XYZ file of C-alpha atoms in Angstrom:
406
model
C 158.478 81.929 77.260
C 158.592 84.293 74.321
C 161.217 86.433 76.098
C 163.330 83.350 76.801
C 163.236 82.372 73.126
C 164.217 85.889 72.065
C 167.048 85.943 74.603
C 168.257 82.586 73.337
C 168.242 83.844 69.757
C 170.223 86.946 70.730
C 172.834 84.854 72.564
C 173.071 82.465 69.610
C 173.407 85.338 67.154
C 176.191 86.955 69.209
C 178.010 83.628 69.539
C 177.795 82.906 65.805
C 178.904 86.443 64.969
C 181.879 86.124 67.316
C 182.896 82.755 65.919
C 182.490 83.860 62.315
C 184.397 87.025 63.064
C 187.225 84.930 64.422
C 187.099 82.796 61.301
C 187.212 85.870 59.092
C 190.257 87.182 60.925
C 192.245 84.037 60.203
C 193.583 84.829 56.768
C 194.478 81.991 54.457
C 198.063 82.271 53.262
C 198.671 81.818 49.534
C 200.760 78.741 48.684
C 204.506 79.378 48.873
C 207.376 77.107 47.898
C 210.377 79.456 48.101
C 211.668 82.768 49.431
C 212.614 85.129 46.608
C 215.383 87.625 47.363
C 216.192 90.350 44.839
C 219.309 92.417 44.294
C 220.328 95.232 41.946
C 224.120 95.203 42.003
C 227.154 96.059 39.869
C 227.960 93.176 37.522
C 229.595 95.561 35.033
C 231.205 98.998 35.129
C 233.842 100.406 37.506
C 232.267 98.949 40.669
C 231.989 95.409 39.314
C 235.468 94.244 40.337
C 234.856 95.158 43.962
C 231.473 93.470 44.048
C 232.759 90.314 42.352
C 235.676 89.954 44.753
C 234.252 91.263 47.965
C 230.506 90.844 48.110
C 228.562 88.521 45.815
C 230.521 85.327 46.602
C 229.596 85.532 50.286
C 225.888 86.111 49.749
C 225.996 83.218 47.269
C 227.656 81.016 49.894
C 224.953 81.878 52.426
C 222.235 80.923 49.934
C 223.979 77.618 49.159
C 224.341 76.827 52.848
C 220.712 77.684 53.614
C 219.422 75.621 50.710
C 221.676 72.699 51.629
C 219.711 72.581 54.899
C 216.400 72.668 53.045
C 215.824 76.408 53.380
C 214.612 78.774 56.102
C 211.940 77.394 58.426
C 208.901 79.690 58.453
C 206.369 78.677 61.085
C 203.339 80.247 59.397
C 203.932 77.948 56.403
C 204.884 75.003 58.581
C 207.935 74.137 56.505
C 211.369 75.175 55.289
C 211.426 77.409 52.234
C 214.478 77.391 49.933
C 215.956 80.720 48.836
C 216.037 81.938 45.233
C 218.149 84.935 44.190
C 216.973 87.326 41.472
C 219.837 89.588 40.396
C 219.930 92.542 37.990
C 223.008 94.430 36.764
C 222.921 98.104 37.762
C 225.975 98.759 35.531
C 227.616 100.771 38.345
C 225.040 103.509 37.816
C 222.996 104.888 40.726
C 219.996 105.798 38.561
C 219.869 102.326 37.045
C 220.160 100.738 40.475
C 217.230 102.709 41.903
C 214.980 101.811 38.958
C 215.874 98.130 39.235
C 215.328 98.140 42.985
C 211.861 99.636 42.481
C 211.177 96.951 39.858
C 212.202 94.161 42.220
C 209.863 95.470 44.909
C 206.838 96.671 42.925
C 206.813 94.427 39.840
C 208.702 91.267 40.765
C 207.333 91.509 44.317
C 210.332 89.747 45.830
C 210.085 88.775 49.494
C 213.334 90.461 50.524
C 216.189 92.457 49.003
C 219.982 92.449 49.226
C 222.082 95.628 49.074
C 223.895 97.174 46.110
C 227.674 97.706 46.189
C 229.290 100.980 47.378
C 228.428 103.742 49.788
C 226.746 106.012 47.231
C 224.583 103.137 45.980
C 223.583 102.178 49.501
C 222.708 105.780 50.334
C 220.360 105.856 47.335
C 218.843 102.431 48.043
C 218.027 102.874 51.737
C 215.198 105.438 51.344
C 213.569 103.334 48.609
C 213.598 100.218 50.765
C 212.238 102.181 53.702
C 209.462 103.741 51.583
C 208.203 100.287 50.686
C 208.739 98.813 54.160
C 211.482 96.441 52.982
C 214.360 95.452 55.248
C 217.713 96.508 53.774
C 220.759 95.018 55.463
C 223.544 97.340 54.381
C 226.405 95.372 52.884
C 229.333 96.971 51.079
C 229.039 100.584 52.080
C 228.364 102.850 54.986
C 227.527 106.512 55.328
C 227.352 108.840 58.291
C 224.579 110.708 56.463
C 222.340 107.663 56.732
C 222.238 108.213 60.496
C 220.687 111.628 59.954
C 217.610 110.165 58.270
C 214.977 108.094 60.042
C 215.137 104.748 58.244
C 213.684 102.041 60.494
C 214.122 99.320 57.869
C 217.812 100.021 57.203
C 220.556 98.190 59.111
C 224.196 99.324 58.876
C 226.666 96.418 58.827
C 230.109 97.612 57.716
C 232.471 99.973 59.496
C 232.500 103.461 58.030
C 234.311 106.782 58.405
C 233.016 107.386 61.933
C 234.658 104.198 63.202
C 237.668 103.757 60.916
C 239.202 107.210 60.583
C 239.857 107.839 64.309
C 241.483 104.400 64.512
C 243.654 105.195 61.491
C 244.637 108.551 63.009
C 245.828 106.810 66.181
C 247.920 104.385 64.124
C 249.531 107.216 62.132
C 250.487 108.909 65.392
C 251.845 105.637 66.794
C 254.096 105.238 63.742
C 255.486 108.768 64.065
C 253.838 110.256 60.978
C 254.126 114.048 60.614
C 252.620 114.929 57.215
C 249.653 113.345 55.435
C 248.599 113.512 51.787
C 244.977 112.643 51.019
C 243.304 111.860 47.714
C 239.661 110.830 47.509
C 237.054 109.712 45.006
C 234.357 112.300 44.398
C 231.425 110.290 45.688
C 229.865 109.878 49.125
C 232.514 107.398 50.280
C 235.411 109.703 49.509
C 233.677 112.872 50.663
C 232.680 111.425 54.034
C 236.083 109.890 54.717
C 238.022 113.048 53.909
C 235.503 115.089 55.880
C 236.208 112.971 58.932
C 239.958 112.582 58.292
C 241.053 116.216 58.194
C 239.777 117.130 61.689
C 240.839 113.790 63.201
C 244.369 114.097 61.798
C 244.678 117.774 62.726
C 243.482 117.087 66.265
C 246.430 114.714 66.703
C 248.960 117.214 65.403
C 249.264 115.698 61.927
C 249.697 118.172 59.081
C 247.474 117.562 56.044
C 249.687 118.819 53.212
C 247.507 117.669 50.304
C 243.770 117.104 49.863
C 242.680 116.373 46.295
C 239.521 114.913 44.771
C 239.451 112.754 41.634
C 236.563 111.397 39.503
C 235.360 107.812 39.176
C 237.003 106.093 36.228
C 240.228 108.113 36.545
C 243.113 106.706 34.488
C 246.113 108.582 35.879
C 246.805 109.532 39.493
C 250.551 110.048 39.122
C 250.324 113.878 39.221
C 248.763 113.685 42.697
C 251.348 111.153 43.838
C 254.153 113.392 42.615
C 252.684 116.289 44.597
C 252.489 114.144 47.731
C 256.097 113.067 47.311
C 257.306 116.624 46.666
C 255.503 117.857 49.782
C 257.276 115.269 51.914
C 254.112 113.466 53.007
C 255.199 110.490 55.100
C 251.670 109.070 55.050
C 249.510 108.675 51.968
C 245.758 108.075 52.332
C 243.573 107.231 49.367
C 239.867 107.052 50.111
C 239.300 104.993 47.014
C 237.631 101.975 45.405
C 239.495 98.873 44.131
C 240.205 100.023 40.558
C 241.867 103.235 41.777
C 243.722 101.328 44.503
C 245.327 99.130 41.884
C 246.160 102.166 39.757
C 247.630 104.310 42.527
C 249.750 101.477 43.942
C 251.370 100.745 40.605
C 251.996 104.439 39.970
C 253.447 105.012 43.462
C 255.888 102.205 42.751
C 256.659 103.764 39.372
C 257.756 107.096 40.886
C 259.391 105.402 43.910
C 257.201 107.209 46.436
C 257.772 105.424 49.751
C 255.836 106.963 52.651
C 255.845 105.348 56.099
C 252.147 104.613 55.728
C 250.357 103.757 52.491
C 246.641 103.492 53.258
C 243.871 102.809 50.738
C 240.330 102.457 52.048
C 238.640 99.860 49.794
C 240.794 97.408 47.874
C 243.908 96.075 49.589
C 241.812 93.902 51.945
C 240.885 91.862 48.880
C 243.321 89.067 48.143
C 243.468 89.951 44.441
C 245.431 93.036 45.537
C 248.010 90.922 47.374
C 248.139 88.460 44.489
C 248.677 91.273 41.971
C 251.465 93.037 43.858
C 253.063 90.134 45.707
C 255.846 91.282 48.061
C 254.983 94.923 47.281
C 251.751 94.538 49.272
C 253.795 94.194 52.474
C 252.919 96.989 54.878
C 250.000 98.392 52.852
C 247.040 99.317 55.068
C 243.342 99.219 54.329
C 239.918 99.418 55.902
C 238.694 96.216 57.464
C 239.390 94.066 59.176
C 239.376 90.459 60.308
C 241.323 87.254 59.849
C 241.197 83.627 60.937
C 242.339 84.660 64.432
C 239.230 86.813 64.935
C 237.097 83.981 66.329
C 236.735 80.196 66.064
C 233.759 80.895 63.806
C 235.865 83.107 61.528
C 238.431 80.337 61.090
C 235.691 77.821 60.388
C 234.071 80.238 57.917
C 237.326 80.640 55.955
C 237.824 76.871 55.869
C 234.213 76.302 54.824
C 234.468 78.860 52.023
C 237.543 77.089 50.648
C 235.882 73.696 50.963
C 232.800 74.837 49.026
C 234.453 77.045 46.390
C 237.983 75.658 46.171
C 239.291 79.193 46.741
C 240.839 81.141 49.588
C 238.804 83.913 51.192
C 238.971 86.899 48.847
C 237.962 89.673 51.223
C 239.292 90.394 54.702
C 236.871 93.219 55.281
C 233.275 92.518 54.316
C 233.138 88.761 53.707
C 232.686 87.727 57.323
C 230.375 90.678 58.010
C 228.058 89.962 55.070
C 227.772 86.231 55.743
C 227.199 86.802 59.463
C 224.596 89.512 58.838
C 222.611 86.996 56.797
C 222.955 84.374 59.527
C 221.489 86.955 61.914
C 218.690 87.668 59.416
C 217.847 83.957 59.015
C 217.545 83.501 62.761
C 215.302 86.573 62.959
C 212.986 85.135 60.283
C 212.795 81.821 62.101
C 212.106 83.534 65.417
C 209.383 85.678 63.818
C 207.828 82.616 62.188
C 206.729 84.753 59.266
C 208.041 86.649 56.249
C 206.324 89.825 57.427
C 208.917 92.599 57.065
C 207.908 94.597 60.147
C 207.853 91.624 62.499
C 211.269 90.486 61.290
C 212.619 94.037 61.427
C 211.546 94.400 65.061
C 213.288 91.158 66.023
C 216.460 92.103 64.136
C 216.607 95.447 65.923
C 216.464 93.880 69.377
C 218.053 90.431 69.085
C 221.590 89.156 69.526
C 222.373 85.930 67.676
C 225.524 83.824 67.385
C 227.165 83.917 63.948
C 230.479 83.042 62.304
C 231.785 86.447 63.372
C 230.646 85.885 66.954
C 227.759 87.588 68.752
C 225.942 89.776 66.221
C 223.572 92.595 67.134
C 222.652 96.170 66.253
C 222.663 99.194 68.562
C 219.738 101.580 69.053
C 220.664 103.277 65.750
C 220.494 99.902 63.958
C 224.248 99.921 63.415
C 226.250 96.715 63.899
C 228.780 97.418 66.623
C 230.799 94.247 67.237
C 233.403 94.956 64.549
C 236.401 92.602 64.739
C 238.657 95.418 63.509
C 238.759 98.789 61.780
C 242.162 98.875 60.046
C 244.174 96.020 58.569
C 247.701 95.686 57.187
C 249.417 93.072 55.049
C 252.268 91.517 57.024
C 254.138 88.427 55.801
C 251.227 87.327 53.636
C 248.560 87.729 56.341
C 246.027 90.525 56.702
C 246.480 91.607 60.315
C 244.179 93.758 62.442
C 246.344 96.672 63.634
C 243.823 98.692 65.682
C 245.096 99.834 69.042
C 243.607 97.730 71.835
C 242.429 94.172 72.363
C 241.338 93.527 68.756
C 244.899 93.940 67.466
C 246.354 90.758 65.981
C 249.726 92.343 65.086
C 251.610 95.573 65.777
C 251.533 97.969 62.791
C 254.775 98.350 60.869
C 256.254 101.107 58.740
C 255.772 100.107 55.123
C 259.027 98.856 53.640
C 260.284 100.475 50.437
C 258.709 99.139 47.264
C 260.715 96.218 45.845
C 263.120 97.284 43.130
C 262.179 96.241 39.620
C 264.349 93.464 38.288
């Protein structure tokens, strides 16, 4: 009898321990009424114009759309959580950006982060995000060097030199270009693009007659343009940001330098460039690219943006990419049912979701691969995709001569 009682007590003790252990494992979640997303980005300084035209409006639209639906449904909270943005100005300075990003993560303890603007900024931000186990969906920027580092929490969205330069080289060959002049900004964007361009151009028999670096904040590029013209370069490539694109276009017009191809990497895809130069934008090429013909979702996205903001789309490179990347992110959060970074990251890395751009997914390197285009060109007021192959929406043209001043 005594043994039976002891056995019963042991069984009861084990059962209680097991049940209590199970209770202990179920962690109570702290109350939560919103998802806080932080961003350190250029609101002032030389990178601000690009961010204002090409990036921030499309993240803002995504937030508005999500909140109009009540927020993102998170199963572990059993409800939709609206999104709140917390934004700091990095003043176009990498050091400031990194400090602010650390602050957002360690002091503000935001739930998620958005990317800064520009390749160099993104290159500096990715290791910080990865160190803290924060997902960073790369927006405006892309670097081949990021592939060399193991960054499981970083996702590359935009096209970059690896994808765009070979496409550009094929187009130059198609248009009968013989000599190319290259100028480039002395940061990671410019350095990587020129590093890829020289061998790609040379491989196709194109002669690179000029290769010159310039600093951020440059005020006069006419000496380099005059060299390009004197050397007979029938293609001009500027691996540049928007402020320099505006500068170099006006100065090329001023010296009447009319190459067959006038390519600027970051700037002409923004409609403020077309609005500023009017008919002179005809034939100018740029990195990109998409337009309303890209997909039914792209057309709907452009119409929706105008309906909400009262403005036309201002960016025919990143806008559709950024918005769609956040649609992909939202679906990953909802599938994960949690705001746990690792669980969401694992779903993002393996899942294909429908977005405004179309099917959106990342390859094994966590690089988005379904680009609607690599190179665009202004033709008759539309930004056309001129890549060789099925993504082409128009055949590339030789840039007409700059309009004569009246």
